[in-house]
Each structure stands twice: as structure tokens, then as C-alpha cells.
PDB file of C-alpha atoms in Angstrom:
ATOM      1  CA  UNK A   1       0.000   0.000   0.000  1.00  0.00           C
ATOM      2  CA  UNK A   2       2.783   2.423   0.919  1.00  0.00           C
ATOM      3  CA  UNK A   3       4.633   1.554  -2.264  1.00  0.00           C
ATOM      4  CA  UNK A   4       1.558   2.370  -4.370  1.00  0.00           C
ATOM      5  CA  UNK A   5       1.145   5.685  -2.538  1.00  0.00           C
ATOM      6  CA  UNK A   6       4.759   6.645  -3.259  1.00  0.00           C
ATOM      7  CA  UNK A   7       4.796   5.599  -6.916  1.00  0.00           C
ATOM      8  CA  UNK A   8       1.387   7.009  -7.895  1.00  0.00           C
ATOM      9  CA  UNK A   9       2.522  10.657  -8.380  1.00  0.00           C
ATOM     10  CA  UNK A  10       5.281   9.626 -10.777  1.00  0.00           C
ATOM     11  CA  UNK A  11       2.799   7.745 -12.962  1.00  0.00           C
ATOM     12  CA  UNK A  12       0.176  10.498 -12.935  1.00  0.00           C
ATOM     13  CA  UNK A  13       2.515  13.439 -13.454  1.00  0.00           C
ATOM     14  CA  UNK A  14       4.594  11.763 -16.128  1.00  0.00           C
ATOM     15  CA  UNK A  15       1.576  11.919 -18.424  1.00  0.00           C
ATOM     16  CA  UNK A  16       0.048  15.047 -16.908  1.00  0.00           C
ATOM     17  CA  UNK A  17       2.922  17.296 -15.809  1.00  0.00           C
ATOM     18  CA  UNK A  18       1.991  20.306 -13.695  1.00  0.00           C
ATOM     19  CA  UNK A  19       2.492  23.824 -15.052  1.00  0.00           C
ATOM     20  CA  UNK A  20       4.072  25.219 -11.903  1.00  0.00           C
ATOM     21  CA  UNK A  21       3.876  28.889 -12.847  1.00  0.00           C
ATOM     22  CA  UNK A  22       0.227  28.628 -13.863  1.00  0.00           C
ATOM     23  CA  UNK A  23      -0.648  26.652 -10.725  1.00  0.00           C
ATOM     24  CA  UNK A  24       1.092  28.832  -8.146  1.00  0.00           C
ATOM     25  CA  UNK A  25       1.018  32.227  -9.795  1.00  0.00           C
ATOM     26  CA  UNK A  26       3.011  34.153 -12.380  1.00  0.00           C
ATOM     27  CA  UNK A  27       5.419  36.755 -10.937  1.00  0.00           C
ATOM     28  CA  UNK A  28       5.239  35.173  -7.480  1.00  0.00           C
ATOM     29  CA  UNK A  29       8.201  34.343  -5.245  1.00  0.00           C
ATOM     30  CA  UNK A  30       9.596  31.091  -3.871  1.00  0.00           C
ATOM     31  CA  UNK A  31      11.331  31.487  -0.497  1.00  0.00           C
ATOM     32  CA  UNK A  32      14.013  28.903   0.294  1.00  0.00           C
ATOM     33  CA  UNK A  33      15.711  28.619   3.686  1.00  0.00           C
ATOM     34  CA  UNK A  34      19.174  27.117   3.626  1.00  0.00           C
ATOM     35  CA  UNK A  35      19.097  28.215   0.013  1.00  0.00           C
ATOM     36  CA  UNK A  36      22.731  29.058  -0.690  1.00  0.00           C
ATOM     37  CA  UNK A  37      23.904  25.536  -1.585  1.00  0.00           C
ATOM     38  CA  UNK A  38      22.948  21.860  -1.619  1.00  0.00           C
ATOM     39  CA  UNK A  39      19.317  20.749  -1.829  1.00  0.00           C
ATOM     40  CA  UNK A  40      17.991  24.215  -1.008  1.00  0.00           C
ATOM     41  CA  UNK A  41      19.875  25.843  -3.866  1.00  0.00           C
ATOM     42  CA  UNK A  42      18.781  23.055  -6.208  1.00  0.00           C
ATOM     43  CA  UNK A  43      15.147  23.801  -5.351  1.00  0.00           C
ATOM     44  CA  UNK A  44      15.861  27.466  -6.063  1.00  0.00           C
ATOM     45  CA  UNK A  45      17.418  26.647  -9.441  1.00  0.00           C
ATOM     46  CA  UNK A  46      14.546  24.456 -10.542  1.00  0.00           C
ATOM     47  CA  UNK A  47      11.868  26.940  -9.517  1.00  0.00           C
ATOM     48  CA  UNK A  48      13.852  29.714 -11.201  1.00  0.00           C
ATOM     49  CA  UNK A  49      13.829  27.607 -14.364  1.00  0.00           C
ATOM     50  CA  UNK A  50      10.025  27.497 -14.138  1.00  0.00           C
ATOM     51  CA  UNK A  51      10.037  31.312 -14.071  1.00  0.00           C
ATOM     52  CA  UNK A  52       9.501  32.052 -10.383  1.00  0.00           C
ATOM     53  CA  UNK A  53      11.249  34.867  -8.547  1.00  0.00           C
ATOM     54  CA  UNK A  54      13.477  33.603  -5.736  1.00  0.00           C
ATOM     55  CA  UNK A  55      14.272  34.606  -2.157  1.00  0.00           C
ATOM     56  CA  UNK A  56      17.339  32.850  -0.764  1.00  0.00           C
ATOM     57  CA  UNK A  57      17.781  32.693   3.020  1.00  0.00           C
ATOM     58  CA  UNK A  58      20.985  31.506   4.697  1.00  0.00           C
ATOM     59  CA  UNK A  59      23.515  32.647   7.285  1.00  0.00           C
ATOM     60  CA  UNK A  60      26.587  33.329   5.113  1.00  0.00           C
ATOM     61  CA  UNK A  61      26.500  36.487   3.014  1.00  0.00           C
ATOM     62  CA  UNK A  62      29.241  35.433   0.596  1.00  0.00           C
ATOM     63  CA  UNK A  63      27.509  32.144  -0.241  1.00  0.00           C
ATOM     64  CA  UNK A  64      24.201  33.911  -0.743  1.00  0.00           C
ATOM     65  CA  UNK A  65      25.766  36.471  -3.059  1.00  0.00           C
ATOM     66  CA  UNK A  66      27.426  33.717  -5.077  1.00  0.00           C
ATOM     67  CA  UNK A  67      24.162  31.786  -5.367  1.00  0.00           C
ATOM     68  CA  UNK A  68      22.287  34.927  -6.397  1.00  0.00           C
ATOM     69  CA  UNK A  69      24.897  35.691  -9.047  1.00  0.00           C
ATOM     70  CA  UNK A  70      24.556  32.195 -10.511  1.00  0.00           C
ATOM     71  CA  UNK A  71      20.762  32.379 -10.637  1.00  0.00           C
ATOM     72  CA  UNK A  72      20.784  35.806 -12.290  1.00  0.00           C
ATOM     73  CA  UNK A  73      23.324  34.621 -14.866  1.00  0.00           C
ATOM     74  CA  UNK A  74      21.127  31.660 -15.774  1.00  0.00           C
ATOM     75  CA  UNK A  75      17.755  33.382 -15.512  1.00  0.00           C
ATOM     76  CA  UNK A  76      18.217  37.148 -16.000  1.00  0.00           C
ATOM     77  CA  UNK A  77      14.489  37.876 -16.174  1.00  0.00           C
ATOM     78  CA  UNK A  78      13.677  36.772 -12.641  1.00  0.00           C
ATOM     79  CA  UNK A  79      14.098  38.769  -9.441  1.00  0.00           C
ATOM     80  CA  UNK A  80      16.480  37.213  -6.906  1.00  0.00           C
ATOM     81  CA  UNK A  81      16.683  38.490  -3.344  1.00  0.00           C
ATOM     82  CA  UNK A  82      18.757  37.364  -0.395  1.00  0.00           C
ATOM     83  CA  UNK A  83      18.173  37.467   3.351  1.00  0.00           C
ATOM     84  CA  UNK A  84      20.968  36.760   5.813  1.00  0.00           C
ATOM     85  CA  UNK A  85      19.620  34.871   8.832  1.00  0.00           C
ATOM     86  CA  UNK A  86      21.278  32.535  11.316  1.00  0.00           C
ATOM     87  CA  UNK A  87      18.544  30.171  12.474  1.00  0.00           C
ATOM     88  CA  UNK A  88      20.453  29.153  15.583  1.00  0.00           C
ATOM     89  CA  UNK A  89      19.135  32.501  16.866  1.00  0.00           C
ATOM     90  CA  UNK A  90      15.536  31.793  15.870  1.00  0.00           C
ATOM     91  CA  UNK A  91      14.296  31.845  19.476  1.00  0.00           C
ATOM     92  CA  UNK A  92      15.391  35.460  19.948  1.00  0.00           C
ATOM     93  CA  UNK A  93      12.734  38.172  20.032  1.00  0.00           C
ATOM     94  CA  UNK A  94      12.166  39.775  16.644  1.00  0.00           C
ATOM     95  CA  UNK A  95      14.066  37.133  14.696  1.00  0.00           C
ATOM     96  CA  UNK A  96      11.235  36.570  12.211  1.00  0.00           C
ATOM     97  CA  UNK A  97      10.344  40.236  11.657  1.00  0.00           C
ATOM     98  CA  UNK A  98      11.941  40.309   8.189  1.00  0.00           C
ATOM     99  CA  UNK A  99       9.782  37.367   7.168  1.00  0.00           C
ATOM    100  CA  UNK A 100       6.670  39.270   8.202  1.00  0.00           C
ATOM    101  CA  UNK A 101       7.835  42.150   6.035  1.00  0.00           C
ATOM    102  CA  UNK A 102       8.454  39.843   3.079  1.00  0.00           C
ATOM    103  CA  UNK A 103       4.996  38.347   3.507  1.00  0.00           C
ATOM    104  CA  UNK A 104       3.370  41.789   3.501  1.00  0.00           C
ATOM    105  CA  UNK A 105       5.430  43.223   0.650  1.00  0.00           C
ATOM    106  CA  UNK A 106       5.728  40.378  -1.863  1.00  0.00           C
ATOM    107  CA  UNK A 107       3.515  37.712  -3.379  1.00  0.00           C
ATOM    108  CA  UNK A 108       5.152  34.612  -1.920  1.00  0.00           C
ATOM    109  CA  UNK A 109       3.533  31.472  -3.283  1.00  0.00           C
ATOM    110  CA  UNK A 110       5.877  28.726  -2.089  1.00  0.00           C
ATOM    111  CA  UNK A 111       7.946  28.365   1.074  1.00  0.00           C
ATOM    112  CA  UNK A 112      10.624  25.672   1.192  1.00  0.00           C
ATOM    113  CA  UNK A 113      11.754  24.850   4.723  1.00  0.00           C
ATOM    114  CA  UNK A 114      15.125  23.338   3.900  1.00  0.00           C
ATOM    115  CA  UNK A 115      17.432  24.800   6.553  1.00  0.00           C
ATOM    116  CA  UNK A 116      18.804  22.207   8.949  1.00  0.00           C
ATOM    117  CA  UNK A 117      21.876  21.059  10.826  1.00  0.00           C
ATOM    118  CA  UNK A 118      22.923  17.617  12.069  1.00  0.00           C
ATOM    119  CA  UNK A 119      24.435  18.655  15.379  1.00  0.00           C
ATOM    120  CA  UNK A 120      26.857  15.736  15.350  1.00  0.00           C
ATOM    121  CA  UNK A 121      29.593  14.047  13.355  1.00  0.00           C
ATOM    122  CA  UNK A 122      29.497  10.386  12.478  1.00  0.00           C
ATOM    123  CA  UNK A 123      32.288   8.862  14.481  1.00  0.00           C
ATOM    124  CA  UNK A 124      31.939   6.312  17.196  1.00  0.00           C
ATOM    125  CA  UNK A 125      34.556   7.817  19.482  1.00  0.00           C
ATOM    126  CA  UNK A 126      31.837   9.634  21.374  1.00  0.00           C
ATOM    127  CA  UNK A 127      28.304   8.902  22.588  1.00  0.00           C
ATOM    128  CA  UNK A 128      25.270  11.058  23.229  1.00  0.00           C
ATOM    129  CA  UNK A 129      26.473  12.041  26.700  1.00  0.00           C
ATOM    130  CA  UNK A 130      29.600  13.571  25.180  1.00  0.00           C
ATOM    131  CA  UNK A 131      27.899  15.667  22.517  1.00  0.00           C
ATOM    132  CA  UNK A 132      28.121  19.427  22.829  1.00  0.00           C
ATOM    133  CA  UNK A 133      25.002  20.757  24.554  1.00  0.00           C
ATOM    134  CA  UNK A 134      24.852  23.965  22.519  1.00  0.00           C
ATOM    135  CA  UNK A 135      24.999  21.955  19.293  1.00  0.00           C
ATOM    136  CA  UNK A 136      21.964  19.995  20.455  1.00  0.00           C
ATOM    137  CA  UNK A 137      20.091  23.196  21.335  1.00  0.00           C
ATOM    138  CA  UNK A 138      20.982  24.651  17.941  1.00  0.00           C
ATOM    139  CA  UNK A 139      19.794  21.511  16.157  1.00  0.00           C
ATOM    140  CA  UNK A 140      16.380  21.784  17.777  1.00  0.00           C
ATOM    141  CA  UNK A 141      16.110  25.529  17.122  1.00  0.00           C
ATOM    142  CA  UNK A 142      17.215  25.393  13.495  1.00  0.00           C
ATOM    143  CA  UNK A 143      15.378  22.250  12.454  1.00  0.00           C
ATOM    144  CA  UNK A 144      12.035  22.800  14.153  1.00  0.00           C
ATOM    145  CA  UNK A 145      11.461  26.446  15.048  1.00  0.00           C
ATOM    146  CA  UNK A 146      12.040  27.651  11.491  1.00  0.00           C
ATOM    147  CA  UNK A 147       9.439  25.289  10.045  1.00  0.00           C
ATOM    148  CA  UNK A 148       6.747  26.064  12.611  1.00  0.00           C
ATOM    149  CA  UNK A 149       7.281  29.824  12.461  1.00  0.00           C
ATOM    150  CA  UNK A 150       7.277  30.087   8.673  1.00  0.00           C
ATOM    151  CA  UNK A 151       4.125  28.005   8.402  1.00  0.00           C
ATOM    152  CA  UNK A 152       2.465  30.292  10.930  1.00  0.00           C
ATOM    153  CA  UNK A 153       3.699  33.462   9.229  1.00  0.00           C
ATOM    154  CA  UNK A 154       2.838  32.624   5.631  1.00  0.00           C
ATOM    155  CA  UNK A 155      -0.338  30.536   5.931  1.00  0.00           C
ATOM    156  CA  UNK A 156      -2.578  33.565   6.428  1.00  0.00           C
ATOM    157  CA  UNK A 157      -1.322  35.346   3.301  1.00  0.00           C
ATOM    158  CA  UNK A 158      -1.335  32.150   1.229  1.00  0.00           C
ATOM    159  CA  UNK A 159      -4.991  31.517   2.038  1.00  0.00           C
ATOM    160  CA  UNK A 160      -5.873  34.916   0.545  1.00  0.00           C
ATOM    161  CA  UNK A 161      -4.047  34.410  -2.758  1.00  0.00           C
ATOM    162  CA  UNK A 162      -5.986  33.864  -5.984  1.00  0.00           C
ATOM    163  CA  UNK A 163      -3.639  31.047  -7.022  1.00  0.00           C
ATOM    164  CA  UNK A 164      -2.618  27.992  -5.051  1.00  0.00           C
ATOM    165  CA  UNK A 165       0.346  28.062  -2.664  1.00  0.00           C
ATOM    166  CA  UNK A 166       2.642  25.423  -1.219  1.00  0.00           C
ATOM    167  CA  UNK A 167       4.938  24.423   1.606  1.00  0.00           C
ATOM    168  CA  UNK A 168       7.754  21.961   0.955  1.00  0.00           C
ATOM    169  CA  UNK A 169       9.426  20.796   4.155  1.00  0.00           C
ATOM    170  CA  UNK A 170      12.641  18.785   4.299  1.00  0.00           C
ATOM    171  CA  UNK A 171      12.541  15.723   6.494  1.00  0.00           C
ATOM    172  CA  UNK A 172      14.981  12.809   6.323  1.00  0.00           C
ATOM    173  CA  UNK A 173      15.102   9.023   6.221  1.00  0.00           C
ATOM    174  CA  UNK A 174      17.199   9.416   9.376  1.00  0.00           C
ATOM    175  CA  UNK A 175      13.924   9.622  11.265  1.00  0.00           C
ATOM    176  CA  UNK A 176      13.785   5.834  10.962  1.00  0.00           C
ATOM    177  CA  UNK A 177      17.419   5.135  11.865  1.00  0.00           C
ATOM    178  CA  UNK A 178      18.407   4.766  15.487  1.00  0.00           C
ATOM    179  CA  UNK A 179      21.969   5.996  15.863  1.00  0.00           C
ATOM    180  CA  UNK A 180      23.455   6.477  19.335  1.00  0.00           C
ATOM    181  CA  UNK A 181      24.597  10.015  18.517  1.00  0.00           C
ATOM    182  CA  UNK A 182      21.843  11.010  16.074  1.00  0.00           C
ATOM    183  CA  UNK A 183      18.917  10.922  18.491  1.00  0.00           C
ATOM    184  CA  UNK A 184      18.169  14.637  18.462  1.00  0.00           C
ATOM    185  CA  UNK A 185      18.662  15.180  14.727  1.00  0.00           C
ATOM    186  CA  UNK A 186      16.509  12.165  13.816  1.00  0.00           C
ATOM    187  CA  UNK A 187      13.814  13.320  16.226  1.00  0.00           C
ATOM    188  CA  UNK A 188      13.680  16.750  14.582  1.00  0.00           C
ATOM    189  CA  UNK A 189      13.289  15.107  11.171  1.00  0.00           C
ATOM    190  CA  UNK A 190      10.368  13.067  12.510  1.00  0.00           C
ATOM    191  CA  UNK A 191       8.948  16.325  13.856  1.00  0.00           C
ATOM    192  CA  UNK A 192       9.315  17.991  10.441  1.00  0.00           C
ATOM    193  CA  UNK A 193       7.419  15.202   8.701  1.00  0.00           C
ATOM    194  CA  UNK A 194       4.678  15.135  11.329  1.00  0.00           C
ATOM    195  CA  UNK A 195       3.983  18.875  11.089  1.00  0.00           C
ATOM    196  CA  UNK A 196       3.701  18.794   7.300  1.00  0.00           C
ATOM    197  CA  UNK A 197       1.602  15.652   7.067  1.00  0.00           C
ATOM    198  CA  UNK A 198      -0.748  16.709   9.868  1.00  0.00           C
ATOM    199  CA  UNK A 199      -1.331  20.125   8.279  1.00  0.00           C
ATOM    200  CA  UNK A 200      -1.746  18.666   4.811  1.00  0.00           C
ATOM    201  CA  UNK A 201      -4.099  15.933   5.968  1.00  0.00           C
ATOM    202  CA  UNK A 202      -6.307  18.211   8.047  1.00  0.00           C
ATOM    203  CA  UNK A 203      -6.469  21.036   5.490  1.00  0.00           C
ATOM    204  CA  UNK A 204      -7.748  19.144   2.464  1.00  0.00           C
ATOM    205  CA  UNK A 205     -10.056  22.017   1.448  1.00  0.00           C
ATOM    206  CA  UNK A 206      -7.269  24.581   1.628  1.00  0.00           C
ATOM    207  CA  UNK A 207      -5.658  26.111  -1.456  1.00  0.00           C
ATOM    208  CA  UNK A 208      -2.273  25.262   0.042  1.00  0.00           C
ATOM    209  CA  UNK A 209      -0.361  22.170  -1.062  1.00  0.00           C
ATOM    210  CA  UNK A 210       1.806  20.497   1.580  1.00  0.00           C
ATOM    211  CA  UNK A 211       4.711  18.207   0.804  1.00  0.00           C
ATOM    212  CA  UNK A 212       7.108  16.550   3.223  1.00  0.00           C
ATOM    213  CA  UNK A 213      10.309  15.568   1.415  1.00  0.00           C
ATOM    214  CA  UNK A 214      11.670  12.624   3.411  1.00  0.00           C
ATOM    215  CA  UNK A 215      15.067  12.793   1.805  1.00  0.00           C
ATOM    216  CA  UNK A 216      17.554   9.943   1.527  1.00  0.00           C
ATOM    217  CA  UNK A 217      21.274   9.987   0.719  1.00  0.00           C
ATOM    218  CA  UNK A 218      21.958  12.982  -1.531  1.00  0.00           C
ATOM    219  CA  UNK A 219      25.171  14.406  -2.964  1.00  0.00           C
ATOM    220  CA  UNK A 220      25.532  17.564  -0.891  1.00  0.00           C
ATOM    221  CA  UNK A 221      28.599  19.082   0.797  1.00  0.00           C
ATOM    222  CA  UNK A 222      27.108  18.342   4.232  1.00  0.00           C
ATOM    223  CA  UNK A 223      26.475  14.702   3.360  1.00  0.00           C
ATOM    224  CA  UNK A 224      29.972  14.217   2.003  1.00  0.00           C
ATOM    225  CA  UNK A 225      31.458  15.743   5.147  1.00  0.00           C
ATOM    226  CA  UNK A 226      29.446  13.685   7.634  1.00  0.00           C
ATOM    227  CA  UNK A 227      29.565  10.299   5.933  1.00  0.00           C
ATOM    228  CA  UNK A 228      32.774   8.341   6.459  1.00  0.00           C
ATOM    229  CA  UNK A 229      32.014   5.177   4.521  1.00  0.00           C
ATOM    230  CA  UNK A 230      32.781   5.469   0.794  1.00  0.00           C
ATOM    231  CA  UNK A 231      30.442   2.590  -0.066  1.00  0.00           C
ATOM    232  CA  UNK A 232      27.490   4.393   1.490  1.00  0.00           C
ATOM    233  CA  UNK A 233      28.569   7.654  -0.153  1.00  0.00           C
ATOM    234  CA  UNK A 234      28.336   5.932  -3.520  1.00  0.00           C
ATOM    235  CA  UNK A 235      24.594   5.356  -3.010  1.00  0.00           C
ATOM    236  CA  UNK A 236      23.904   9.101  -2.873  1.00  0.00           C
ATOM    237  CA  UNK A 237      21.759  10.636  -5.617  1.00  0.00           C
ATOM    238  CA  UNK A 238      22.463  13.985  -7.267  1.00  0.00           C
ATOM    239  CA  UNK A 239      20.526  16.987  -5.975  1.00  0.00           C
ATOM    240  CA  UNK A 240      19.181  17.585  -9.485  1.00  0.00           C
ATOM    241  CA  UNK A 241      17.483  14.193  -9.680  1.00  0.00           C
ATOM    242  CA  UNK A 242      16.312  14.255  -6.068  1.00  0.00           C
ATOM    243  CA  UNK A 243      14.564  17.616  -6.421  1.00  0.00           C
ATOM    244  CA  UNK A 244      13.128  17.078  -9.905  1.00  0.00           C
ATOM    245  CA  UNK A 245      11.582  13.754  -8.866  1.00  0.00           C
ATOM    246  CA  UNK A 246      10.243  15.206  -5.620  1.00  0.00           C
ATOM    247  CA  UNK A 247       8.523  18.073  -7.421  1.00  0.00           C
ATOM    248  CA  UNK A 248       6.488  15.552  -9.410  1.00  0.00           C
ATOM    249  CA  UNK A 249       4.750  14.758  -6.130  1.00  0.00           C
ATOM    250  CA  UNK A 250       3.789  18.325  -5.218  1.00  0.00           C
ATOM    251  CA  UNK A 251       0.022  18.694  -5.076  1.00  0.00           C
ATOM    252  CA  UNK A 252      -0.552  14.938  -5.333  1.00  0.00           C
ATOM    253  CA  UNK A 253       0.612  13.499  -1.993  1.00  0.00           C
ATOM    254  CA  UNK A 254       1.617  15.050   1.343  1.00  0.00           C
ATOM    255  CA  UNK A 255       4.773  13.001   1.914  1.00  0.00           C
ATOM    256  CA  UNK A 256       7.340  11.455  -0.382  1.00  0.00           C
ATOM    257  CA  UNK A 257      10.848  10.110  -0.305  1.00  0.00           C
ATOM    258  CA  UNK A 258      11.334  11.688  -3.711  1.00  0.00           C
ATOM    259  CA  UNK A 259      13.743   9.726  -5.858  1.00  0.00           C
ATOM    260  CA  UNK A 260      12.836   6.094  -6.607  1.00  0.00           C
ATOM    261  CA  UNK A 261      16.034   4.787  -4.971  1.00  0.00           C
ATOM    262  CA  UNK A 262      15.078   6.639  -1.788  1.00  0.00           C
ATOM    263  CA  UNK A 263      11.580   5.184  -1.982  1.00  0.00           C
ATOM    264  CA  UNK A 264      12.776   1.581  -2.048  1.00  0.00           C
ATOM    265  CA  UNK A 265      15.593   2.186   0.447  1.00  0.00           C
ATOM    266  CA  UNK A 266      13.333   4.196   2.744  1.00  0.00           C
ATOM    267  CA  UNK A 267      10.596   1.593   2.798  1.00  0.00           C
ATOM    268  CA  UNK A 268      13.168  -0.998   3.821  1.00  0.00           C
ATOM    269  CA  UNK A 269      14.536   1.204   6.621  1.00  0.00           C
ATOM    270  CA  UNK A 270      11.034   2.035   7.837  1.00  0.00           C
ATOM    271  CA  UNK A 271      10.169  -1.648   7.969  1.00  0.00           C
ATOM    272  CA  UNK A 272      13.364  -2.427   9.868  1.00  0.00           C
ATOM    273  CA  UNK A 273      12.803   0.493  12.218  1.00  0.00           C
ATOM    274  CA  UNK A 274       9.274  -0.611  13.053  1.00  0.00           C
ATOM    275  CA  UNK A 275      10.189  -4.242  13.587  1.00  0.00           C
ATOM    276  CA  UNK A 276      13.478  -3.649  15.411  1.00  0.00           C
ATOM    277  CA  UNK A 277      13.165  -0.442  17.454  1.00  0.00           C
ATOM    278  CA  UNK A 278      16.413  -1.123  19.281  1.00  0.00           C
ATOM    279  CA  UNK A 279      18.398  -1.596  16.076  1.00  0.00           C
ATOM    280  CA  UNK A 280      21.377   0.600  15.327  1.00  0.00           C
ATOM    281  CA  UNK A 281      22.272   0.759  11.660  1.00  0.00           C
ATOM    282  CA  UNK A 282      26.069   0.705  11.780  1.00  0.00           C
ATOM    283  CA  UNK A 283      27.006   1.101   8.137  1.00  0.00           C
ATOM    284  CA  UNK A 284      29.108   4.227   8.519  1.00  0.00           C
TER     285      UNK A 284
END
């Protein structure tokens, strides 16, 4: 049943591809957190190719400027804006004020909650009790607060738009893997998926599409840095294929693993996780 649910969008949208710009509104903006590189930047590139204007949000000015320059070179007709924000500070008063201003001043049709940090490094020299406490706090703040706040901020304006709108939230297959030092990160990814699916399931009459991208191994700088095992690295899929396949699911289902290799691999890990809750997958 789960397999059919995951594969259905690819069958339907292969023969009936969605016109993204027509569906979500010409001249509207796509806001991407963690948008300066990796999966976030790939989402930005693909939506820019559709003709959307882009707002990139990340914490490093130089990376944002470089990403903006690349988008403008490829798609000179679109508007590209950047916002420098460090989401480890997302619990501070006034942190989200700029997002309120963007909501009120621009027609933002799609919000992609991609920003996230792992809060650990994959080595078995240390256990949970030895992890840095601030890193764990930051992981919770970055991975969960940003998603909840941006949903709350933009839902009201999206419901008033003439065209449809969408939220795409990045989760991870790590939510099914029980690592001794990945407890907090994996929990936040489960949180991300739950928020998206619960909102999408309960708001079936809304004009907002919800999609939880439960991402598997993807060729990003962060993934290459964290993963130590070259065999597991070799299973990673390019960001281009991961994002393009995931977008085929937007507006059709509320949760997807995206790429077909992630679907099959994810279903296996979910099955193992449900049957063996004490299992640690030690393939790193």
C-alpha cells in the first residue's frame, strides 16, 4: 500500500505534468531557507527555471551572493533576493520580523523549509552524553522552530491568494534510523514530517499544497562531510534528480521520499525500524 502511494505521483505526473507557474502564480516568489547551496539551492534553481522569482535565506552572506549571481546569470528575467539569517538565533525576540515584512510586501507562493543542521559528526569515538550541549540546542532551534514559524507566518497570506500556494518541508530518512549520537537530529526530522503531514491531511479544502520531502542519501557538501564510509557515499543521488523527482509529487501526496532509490531504500529502513526499534544501523 505504501509503495503504491509513493509511486502514484510519478505515474500520474509523467503523463500530466503540472504547469508550476500557472498553478502557483506568475510573478510570485519562492522562499528557500538554507538556500545558498545543496538541496535548497537546487530547489531554487529548478523553480527559477520554471520562471519564479526567488528569495534565498541563509547565514553566510558570501555564499548567498554567489548563489544569487549564478541564478541571475542563468535566468536574468527573474528577481532574486537574499536574506541573511542565522537560524540558531531563531528563538530570539524579533528574529522573524523580516519574514513578516516579506509576507506583507511580496507575493510569496511557495515556502521551502530546507534549513537544517545535524548537530553531530558520524564517528563512534563519542556517545550522546559527550555531545556538545549547545549543538543539540541549535539543532532543535534550526530544524524545528524555522518550520513552525514560517508556516504560521505565511499561511494567512497564502490563504488569501488567488492562485494555489505550497509548503515543501525537508525531512529525512534518518527519522527511521536509530543511531546512538543522532537521536536529536533524527527526532527533529520526525517532527518535520509530522507537522507537514498533519497540516496537509487536516487542510484538504485549503488552497495550500503540503509536501514533506523525506530525503535519503543525496550528494551535498554536508552529506559528504558527515559520511565516512565510501560505499554508502556511492549510493547518494544527485541533488538535481532528487529535487526534480520530488517536485512531481507536489500537489498529489503530502509526503514522499522523492527519488525512486530513496523510496525503495526508505521503505526498507522504515520496515526495519518498526520491527526492530532497538536496532542501530552501523554502516558508517
